[in-house]
Amino acid sequence: MAASQVHLVRHGEVHNPEGILYGRMPGFHLSELGHRMAQAAADDLVARDRAVAAVIASPLQRTQESAAPIASAFGREVETDARLIEGANHFEGSVMSRALRNPINWPRMINPLRPSWGESYRSIEQRMLAAVHDAFDSVADDTSAAANGPRDVVLVGHQLPIWVTHLSVAGERFMHDPRERRCFLSSITTFERVNGELVEVGYADPASSLAAHSTDVGAV
């Protein structure tokens, strides 16, 4: 049986005309361009010619919508895993450029190592690694006749949790500049598990041709 892979797919562009940090806030859906980006991710995965056993998304609307074309392409239903959700952030609902000028918010920025403005990197790491390992285990436990050959799982989530997973697997420190994350809209970060350890084996940016017209200001 070929080695299974787990693909971490980021959602597409979100309709966010006010440019706020939406974080875990409900009601933020994909823009028209975001739907096209999600389809580009689905097309990329189909082109790999690998069977997909499950498509699992965070509970937020933008990830559920981004998972839909992938699930449809592989004849799957979108499952939900709360561990894939965006990191909690004190600045949700704010326009960051304004929030950073308000002295009342400054105590939230005293410890970038944690970070002090939201869910700790360690907490994100633990829940994301658990979700990825469970995805691998779900494939390993499938003993049906249809399980012959590669059996991948697609997890649709958010930039910060995906990037923290990358940093953890790469053995790099969590503190970073958000502007330097290699995790663009509808990107695909792929992992394999070797002797029980996660190994990052690929990164793809299938929506790159659409990125010039996109807005990406709402991520934590």
PDB file of C-alpha atoms in Angstrom:
ATOM      1  CA  MET A   1       0.000   0.000   0.000  1.00  0.00           C
ATOM      2  CA  ALA A   2       1.417   3.381  -1.012  1.00  0.00           C
ATOM      3  CA  ALA A   3       2.119   5.908   1.732  1.00  0.00           C
ATOM      4  CA  SER A   4      -0.883   8.065   2.528  1.00  0.00           C
ATOM      5  CA  GLN A   5      -0.643  11.818   2.671  1.00  0.00           C
ATOM      6  CA  VAL A   6      -2.466  14.501   4.603  1.00  0.00           C
ATOM      7  CA  HIS A   7      -2.983  17.802   2.802  1.00  0.00           C
ATOM      8  CA  LEU A   8      -3.536  21.013   4.785  1.00  0.00           C
ATOM      9  CA  VAL A   9      -5.478  23.363   2.521  1.00  0.00           C
ATOM     10  CA  ARG A  10      -6.048  26.987   3.406  1.00  0.00           C
ATOM     11  CA  HIS A  11      -9.387  28.613   2.588  1.00  0.00           C
ATOM     12  CA  GLY A  12      -9.859  31.009  -0.321  1.00  0.00           C
ATOM     13  CA  GLU A  13     -10.340  34.772  -0.251  1.00  0.00           C
ATOM     14  CA  VAL A  14     -12.982  35.998   2.197  1.00  0.00           C
ATOM     15  CA  HIS A  15     -15.540  38.724   1.500  1.00  0.00           C
ATOM     16  CA  ASN A  16     -14.222  41.368   3.902  1.00  0.00           C
ATOM     17  CA  PRO A  17     -14.739  44.856   2.449  1.00  0.00           C
ATOM     18  CA  GLU A  18     -14.072  46.565   5.802  1.00  0.00           C
ATOM     19  CA  GLY A  19     -10.688  44.857   6.193  1.00  0.00           C
ATOM     20  CA  ILE A  20     -11.247  43.665   9.743  1.00  0.00           C
ATOM     21  CA  LEU A  21      -9.488  40.849  11.548  1.00  0.00           C
ATOM     22  CA  TYR A  22     -12.303  38.294  11.417  1.00  0.00           C
ATOM     23  CA  GLY A  23     -10.576  35.423  13.258  1.00  0.00           C
ATOM     24  CA  ARG A  24     -13.258  33.064  14.559  1.00  0.00           C
ATOM     25  CA  MET A  25     -16.138  35.476  13.959  1.00  0.00           C
ATOM     26  CA  PRO A  26     -19.165  33.911  12.230  1.00  0.00           C
ATOM     27  CA  GLY A  27     -20.656  35.103   8.976  1.00  0.00           C
ATOM     28  CA  PHE A  28     -17.484  35.579   6.934  1.00  0.00           C
ATOM     29  CA  HIS A  29     -17.932  33.725   3.675  1.00  0.00           C
ATOM     30  CA  LEU A  30     -15.858  33.340   0.543  1.00  0.00           C
ATOM     31  CA  SER A  31     -15.889  36.059  -2.067  1.00  0.00           C
ATOM     32  CA  GLU A  32     -16.552  35.180  -5.691  1.00  0.00           C
ATOM     33  CA  LEU A  33     -12.789  35.107  -6.200  1.00  0.00           C
ATOM     34  CA  GLY A  34     -12.453  32.949  -3.093  1.00  0.00           C
ATOM     35  CA  HIS A  35     -14.746  30.331  -4.613  1.00  0.00           C
ATOM     36  CA  ARG A  36     -12.554  30.285  -7.721  1.00  0.00           C
ATOM     37  CA  MET A  37      -9.485  29.839  -5.523  1.00  0.00           C
ATOM     38  CA  ALA A  38     -11.123  26.932  -3.691  1.00  0.00           C
ATOM     39  CA  GLN A  39     -11.892  25.316  -7.028  1.00  0.00           C
ATOM     40  CA  ALA A  40      -8.252  25.752  -8.062  1.00  0.00           C
ATOM     41  CA  ALA A  41      -7.181  23.830  -4.950  1.00  0.00           C
ATOM     42  CA  ALA A  42      -9.685  21.082  -5.759  1.00  0.00           C
ATOM     43  CA  ASP A  43      -8.421  20.870  -9.340  1.00  0.00           C
ATOM     44  CA  ASP A  44      -4.828  20.601  -8.125  1.00  0.00           C
ATOM     45  CA  LEU A  45      -5.674  17.703  -5.812  1.00  0.00           C
ATOM     46  CA  VAL A  46      -7.626  15.894  -8.531  1.00  0.00           C
ATOM     47  CA  ALA A  47      -4.674  16.254 -10.915  1.00  0.00           C
ATOM     48  CA  ARG A  48      -2.475  14.351  -8.451  1.00  0.00           C
ATOM     49  CA  ASP A  49      -4.499  11.220  -9.195  1.00  0.00           C
ATOM     50  CA  ARG A  50      -4.593  10.072  -5.583  1.00  0.00           C
ATOM     51  CA  ALA A  51      -7.669   8.723  -3.836  1.00  0.00           C
ATOM     52  CA  VAL A  52      -9.019  10.849  -1.000  1.00  0.00           C
ATOM     53  CA  ALA A  53     -10.606   9.035   1.923  1.00  0.00           C
ATOM     54  CA  ALA A  54     -11.978  12.097   3.718  1.00  0.00           C
ATOM     55  CA  VAL A  55     -12.343  15.866   3.462  1.00  0.00           C
ATOM     56  CA  ILE A  56     -12.438  17.572   6.861  1.00  0.00           C
ATOM     57  CA  ALA A  57     -12.803  21.286   7.544  1.00  0.00           C
ATOM     58  CA  SER A  58     -12.800  23.696  10.448  1.00  0.00           C
ATOM     59  CA  PRO A  59     -16.318  24.727  11.530  1.00  0.00           C
ATOM     60  CA  LEU A  60     -16.017  28.275  10.158  1.00  0.00           C
ATOM     61  CA  GLN A  61     -17.999  29.198   7.059  1.00  0.00           C
ATOM     62  CA  ARG A  62     -15.039  30.111   4.881  1.00  0.00           C
ATOM     63  CA  THR A  63     -13.401  26.712   5.367  1.00  0.00           C
ATOM     64  CA  GLN A  64     -16.636  24.794   4.929  1.00  0.00           C
ATOM     65  CA  GLU A  65     -17.164  26.593   1.607  1.00  0.00           C
ATOM     66  CA  SER A  66     -13.538  25.998   0.582  1.00  0.00           C
ATOM     67  CA  ALA A  67     -13.870  22.292   1.333  1.00  0.00           C
ATOM     68  CA  ALA A  68     -17.048  21.883  -0.716  1.00  0.00           C
ATOM     69  CA  PRO A  69     -15.480  21.666  -4.214  1.00  0.00           C
ATOM     70  CA  ILE A  70     -12.821  19.264  -2.938  1.00  0.00           C
ATOM     71  CA  ALA A  71     -15.404  17.000  -1.346  1.00  0.00           C
ATOM     72  CA  SER A  72     -17.530  17.125  -4.496  1.00  0.00           C
ATOM     73  CA  ALA A  73     -14.573  16.224  -6.706  1.00  0.00           C
ATOM     74  CA  PHE A  74     -13.861  13.092  -4.687  1.00  0.00           C
ATOM     75  CA  GLY A  75     -17.441  12.101  -3.940  1.00  0.00           C
ATOM     76  CA  ARG A  76     -17.122  12.814  -0.209  1.00  0.00           C
ATOM     77  CA  GLU A  77     -19.127  14.732   2.362  1.00  0.00           C
ATOM     78  CA  VAL A  78     -17.433  17.563   4.225  1.00  0.00           C
ATOM     79  CA  GLU A  79     -16.707  16.490   7.793  1.00  0.00           C
ATOM     80  CA  THR A  80     -15.980  18.977  10.575  1.00  0.00           C
ATOM     81  CA  ASP A  81     -13.190  19.031  13.141  1.00  0.00           C
ATOM     82  CA  ALA A  82     -13.136  21.909  15.651  1.00  0.00           C
ATOM     83  CA  ARG A  83      -9.396  21.393  16.181  1.00  0.00           C
ATOM     84  CA  LEU A  84      -8.760  22.928  12.758  1.00  0.00           C
ATOM     85  CA  ILE A  85     -10.304  26.274  13.715  1.00  0.00           C
ATOM     86  CA  GLU A  86      -8.490  29.600  13.499  1.00  0.00           C
ATOM     87  CA  GLY A  87      -6.462  30.677  16.519  1.00  0.00           C
ATOM     88  CA  ALA A  88      -8.328  32.799  19.058  1.00  0.00           C
ATOM     89  CA  ASN A  89      -7.291  36.466  18.987  1.00  0.00           C
ATOM     90  CA  HIS A  90      -8.050  39.460  21.209  1.00  0.00           C
ATOM     91  CA  PHE A  91      -8.197  41.725  18.155  1.00  0.00           C
ATOM     92  CA  GLU A  92     -11.062  39.909  16.405  1.00  0.00           C
ATOM     93  CA  GLY A  93     -13.474  42.450  14.950  1.00  0.00           C
ATOM     94  CA  SER A  94     -10.844  45.191  14.805  1.00  0.00           C
ATOM     95  CA  VAL A  95      -9.031  46.899  11.984  1.00  0.00           C
ATOM     96  CA  MET A  96      -5.469  46.143  13.051  1.00  0.00           C
ATOM     97  CA  SER A  97      -3.941  49.443  11.954  1.00  0.00           C
ATOM     98  CA  ARG A  98      -6.370  51.239  14.285  1.00  0.00           C
ATOM     99  CA  ALA A  99      -6.156  48.747  17.139  1.00  0.00           C
ATOM    100  CA  LEU A 100      -2.376  49.010  17.314  1.00  0.00           C
ATOM    101  CA  ARG A 101      -2.605  52.779  17.839  1.00  0.00           C
ATOM    102  CA  ASN A 102      -4.931  52.407  20.823  1.00  0.00           C
ATOM    103  CA  PRO A 103      -2.966  52.323  24.126  1.00  0.00           C
ATOM    104  CA  ILE A 104      -5.631  50.148  25.748  1.00  0.00           C
ATOM    105  CA  ASN A 105      -4.477  47.303  23.491  1.00  0.00           C
ATOM    106  CA  TRP A 106      -0.750  47.646  24.138  1.00  0.00           C
ATOM    107  CA  PRO A 107      -0.634  45.228  27.121  1.00  0.00           C
ATOM    108  CA  ARG A 108      -1.856  42.520  24.745  1.00  0.00           C
ATOM    109  CA  MET A 109       1.362  42.849  22.750  1.00  0.00           C
ATOM    110  CA  ILE A 110       3.961  42.513  25.494  1.00  0.00           C
ATOM    111  CA  ASN A 111       4.841  38.873  24.815  1.00  0.00           C
ATOM    112  CA  PRO A 112       5.163  37.914  21.129  1.00  0.00           C
ATOM    113  CA  LEU A 113       6.644  34.557  22.129  1.00  0.00           C
ATOM    114  CA  ARG A 114       3.340  33.233  23.455  1.00  0.00           C
ATOM    115  CA  PRO A 115       1.705  35.327  21.837  1.00  0.00           C
ATOM    116  CA  SER A 116      -0.014  37.471  24.473  1.00  0.00           C
ATOM    117  CA  TRP A 117      -2.733  38.658  22.059  1.00  0.00           C
ATOM    118  CA  GLY A 118      -4.365  35.267  21.580  1.00  0.00           C
ATOM    119  CA  GLU A 119      -4.208  31.489  21.726  1.00  0.00           C
ATOM    120  CA  SER A 120      -0.706  30.249  22.426  1.00  0.00           C
ATOM    121  CA  TYR A 121       1.333  28.754  19.619  1.00  0.00           C
ATOM    122  CA  ARG A 122       1.804  25.642  21.743  1.00  0.00           C
ATOM    123  CA  SER A 123      -1.948  25.182  22.057  1.00  0.00           C
ATOM    124  CA  ILE A 124      -2.382  25.528  18.292  1.00  0.00           C
ATOM    125  CA  GLU A 125       0.459  23.095  17.702  1.00  0.00           C
ATOM    126  CA  GLN A 126      -1.019  20.450  19.981  1.00  0.00           C
ATOM    127  CA  ARG A 127      -4.502  20.492  18.502  1.00  0.00           C
ATOM    128  CA  MET A 128      -3.275  20.622  14.907  1.00  0.00           C
ATOM    129  CA  LEU A 129      -0.782  17.769  15.309  1.00  0.00           C
ATOM    130  CA  ALA A 130      -3.494  15.704  16.982  1.00  0.00           C
ATOM    131  CA  ALA A 131      -5.844  16.352  14.058  1.00  0.00           C
ATOM    132  CA  VAL A 132      -3.181  15.442  11.488  1.00  0.00           C
ATOM    133  CA  HIS A 133      -2.180  12.235  13.280  1.00  0.00           C
ATOM    134  CA  ASP A 134      -5.837  11.250  13.646  1.00  0.00           C
ATOM    135  CA  ALA A 135      -6.245  11.792   9.901  1.00  0.00           C
ATOM    136  CA  PHE A 136      -3.375   9.396   9.229  1.00  0.00           C
ATOM    137  CA  ASP A 137      -4.787   6.877  11.688  1.00  0.00           C
ATOM    138  CA  SER A 138      -8.211   7.012  10.056  1.00  0.00           C
ATOM    139  CA  VAL A 139      -6.637   5.858   6.789  1.00  0.00           C
ATOM    140  CA  ALA A 140      -4.514   3.181   8.450  1.00  0.00           C
ATOM    141  CA  ASP A 141      -7.602   1.796  10.163  1.00  0.00           C
ATOM    142  CA  ASP A 142      -9.502   1.464   6.867  1.00  0.00           C
ATOM    143  CA  THR A 143      -9.259  -2.222   5.944  1.00  0.00           C
ATOM    144  CA  SER A 144     -11.964  -2.202   3.285  1.00  0.00           C
ATOM    145  CA  ALA A 145     -11.300  -3.437  -0.222  1.00  0.00           C
ATOM    146  CA  ALA A 146     -11.516   0.141  -1.470  1.00  0.00           C
ATOM    147  CA  ALA A 147      -8.550   1.073   0.700  1.00  0.00           C
ATOM    148  CA  ASN A 148      -5.966  -0.394  -1.681  1.00  0.00           C
ATOM    149  CA  GLY A 149      -3.524   2.204  -2.999  1.00  0.00           C
ATOM    150  CA  PRO A 150      -2.919   5.752  -1.744  1.00  0.00           C
ATOM    151  CA  ARG A 151      -5.552   6.998   0.672  1.00  0.00           C
ATOM    152  CA  ASP A 152      -5.169  10.656   1.478  1.00  0.00           C
ATOM    153  CA  VAL A 153      -7.051  12.999   3.790  1.00  0.00           C
ATOM    154  CA  VAL A 154      -7.649  16.682   3.090  1.00  0.00           C
ATOM    155  CA  LEU A 155      -7.869  19.061   6.065  1.00  0.00           C
ATOM    156  CA  VAL A 156      -9.175  22.539   5.218  1.00  0.00           C
ATOM    157  CA  GLY A 157      -8.200  25.216   7.681  1.00  0.00           C
ATOM    158  CA  HIS A 158      -6.532  28.541   8.343  1.00  0.00           C
ATOM    159  CA  GLN A 159      -3.198  30.226   7.777  1.00  0.00           C
ATOM    160  CA  LEU A 160      -1.832  30.467  11.322  1.00  0.00           C
ATOM    161  CA  PRO A 161      -2.665  26.876  12.381  1.00  0.00           C
ATOM    162  CA  ILE A 162      -1.248  25.520   9.123  1.00  0.00           C
ATOM    163  CA  TRP A 163       1.906  27.617   9.495  1.00  0.00           C
ATOM    164  CA  VAL A 164       2.359  26.561  13.122  1.00  0.00           C
ATOM    165  CA  THR A 165       2.104  22.944  11.977  1.00  0.00           C
ATOM    166  CA  HIS A 166       4.809  23.609   9.380  1.00  0.00           C
ATOM    167  CA  LEU A 167       7.064  25.264  11.980  1.00  0.00           C
ATOM    168  CA  SER A 168       6.551  22.403  14.420  1.00  0.00           C
ATOM    169  CA  VAL A 169       7.372  19.703  11.884  1.00  0.00           C
ATOM    170  CA  ALA A 170      10.365  21.681  10.617  1.00  0.00           C
ATOM    171  CA  GLY A 171      11.679  22.146  14.163  1.00  0.00           C
ATOM    172  CA  GLU A 172      11.637  25.937  13.850  1.00  0.00           C
ATOM    173  CA  ARG A 173      10.706  28.490  16.516  1.00  0.00           C
ATOM    174  CA  PHE A 174       7.112  29.661  16.630  1.00  0.00           C
ATOM    175  CA  MET A 175       7.746  33.403  16.890  1.00  0.00           C
ATOM    176  CA  HIS A 176       7.588  34.852  13.376  1.00  0.00           C
ATOM    177  CA  ASP A 177       6.506  37.764  11.216  1.00  0.00           C
ATOM    178  CA  PRO A 178       2.987  36.983   9.880  1.00  0.00           C
ATOM    179  CA  ARG A 179       3.910  38.696   6.622  1.00  0.00           C
ATOM    180  CA  GLU A 180       6.521  35.997   5.972  1.00  0.00           C
ATOM    181  CA  ARG A 181       4.227  32.971   6.217  1.00  0.00           C
ATOM    182  CA  ARG A 182       4.412  30.689   3.181  1.00  0.00           C
ATOM    183  CA  CYS A 183       0.730  29.828   3.345  1.00  0.00           C
ATOM    184  CA  PHE A 184      -1.203  31.700   0.689  1.00  0.00           C
ATOM    185  CA  LEU A 185      -4.912  31.560  -0.005  1.00  0.00           C
ATOM    186  CA  SER A 186      -6.022  28.076  -1.148  1.00  0.00           C
ATOM    187  CA  SER A 187      -2.460  26.773  -0.802  1.00  0.00           C
ATOM    188  CA  ILE A 188      -1.776  23.093  -0.106  1.00  0.00           C
ATOM    189  CA  THR A 189       0.848  21.917   2.406  1.00  0.00           C
ATOM    190  CA  THR A 190       1.375  18.155   2.282  1.00  0.00           C
ATOM    191  CA  PHE A 191       2.672  15.786   4.943  1.00  0.00           C
ATOM    192  CA  GLU A 192       3.585  12.117   5.122  1.00  0.00           C
ATOM    193  CA  ARG A 193       4.209  10.078   8.248  1.00  0.00           C
ATOM    194  CA  VAL A 194       7.468   8.153   8.405  1.00  0.00           C
ATOM    195  CA  ASN A 195       8.108   5.876  11.382  1.00  0.00           C
ATOM    196  CA  GLY A 196       5.469   7.754  13.307  1.00  0.00           C
ATOM    197  CA  GLU A 197       6.956  11.191  12.591  1.00  0.00           C
ATOM    198  CA  LEU A 198       5.444  13.839  10.347  1.00  0.00           C
ATOM    199  CA  VAL A 199       7.480  14.943   7.336  1.00  0.00           C
ATOM    200  CA  GLU A 200       6.509  17.849   5.093  1.00  0.00           C
ATOM    201  CA  VAL A 201       6.789  16.683   1.499  1.00  0.00           C
ATOM    202  CA  GLY A 202       5.245  19.422  -0.569  1.00  0.00           C
ATOM    203  CA  TYR A 203       3.764  22.870  -0.897  1.00  0.00           C
ATOM    204  CA  ALA A 204       1.612  24.091  -3.774  1.00  0.00           C
ATOM    205  CA  ASP A 205      -0.023  27.425  -4.555  1.00  0.00           C
ATOM    206  CA  PRO A 206      -2.646  26.528  -7.180  1.00  0.00           C
ATOM    207  CA  ALA A 207      -4.456  29.874  -6.869  1.00  0.00           C
ATOM    208  CA  SER A 208      -1.330  31.974  -7.455  1.00  0.00           C
ATOM    209  CA  SER A 209      -2.643  33.276 -10.779  1.00  0.00           C
ATOM    210  CA  LEU A 210      -5.621  34.752  -8.920  1.00  0.00           C
ATOM    211  CA  ALA A 211      -3.633  36.226  -6.031  1.00  0.00           C
ATOM    212  CA  ALA A 212      -2.894  39.566  -7.700  1.00  0.00           C
ATOM    213  CA  HIS A 213      -6.577  40.433  -7.482  1.00  0.00           C
ATOM    214  CA  SER A 214      -7.130  39.104  -3.942  1.00  0.00           C
ATOM    215  CA  THR A 215      -7.258  40.690  -0.500  1.00  0.00           C
ATOM    216  CA  ASP A 216      -5.827  38.826   2.471  1.00  0.00           C
ATOM    217  CA  VAL A 217      -6.042  41.036   5.568  1.00  0.00           C
ATOM    218  CA  GLY A 218      -8.350  39.123   7.897  1.00  0.00           C
ATOM    219  CA  ALA A 219      -6.080  36.330   9.067  1.00  0.00           C
ATOM    220  CA  VAL A 220      -4.743  36.199  12.623  1.00  0.00           C
TER     221      VAL A 220
END
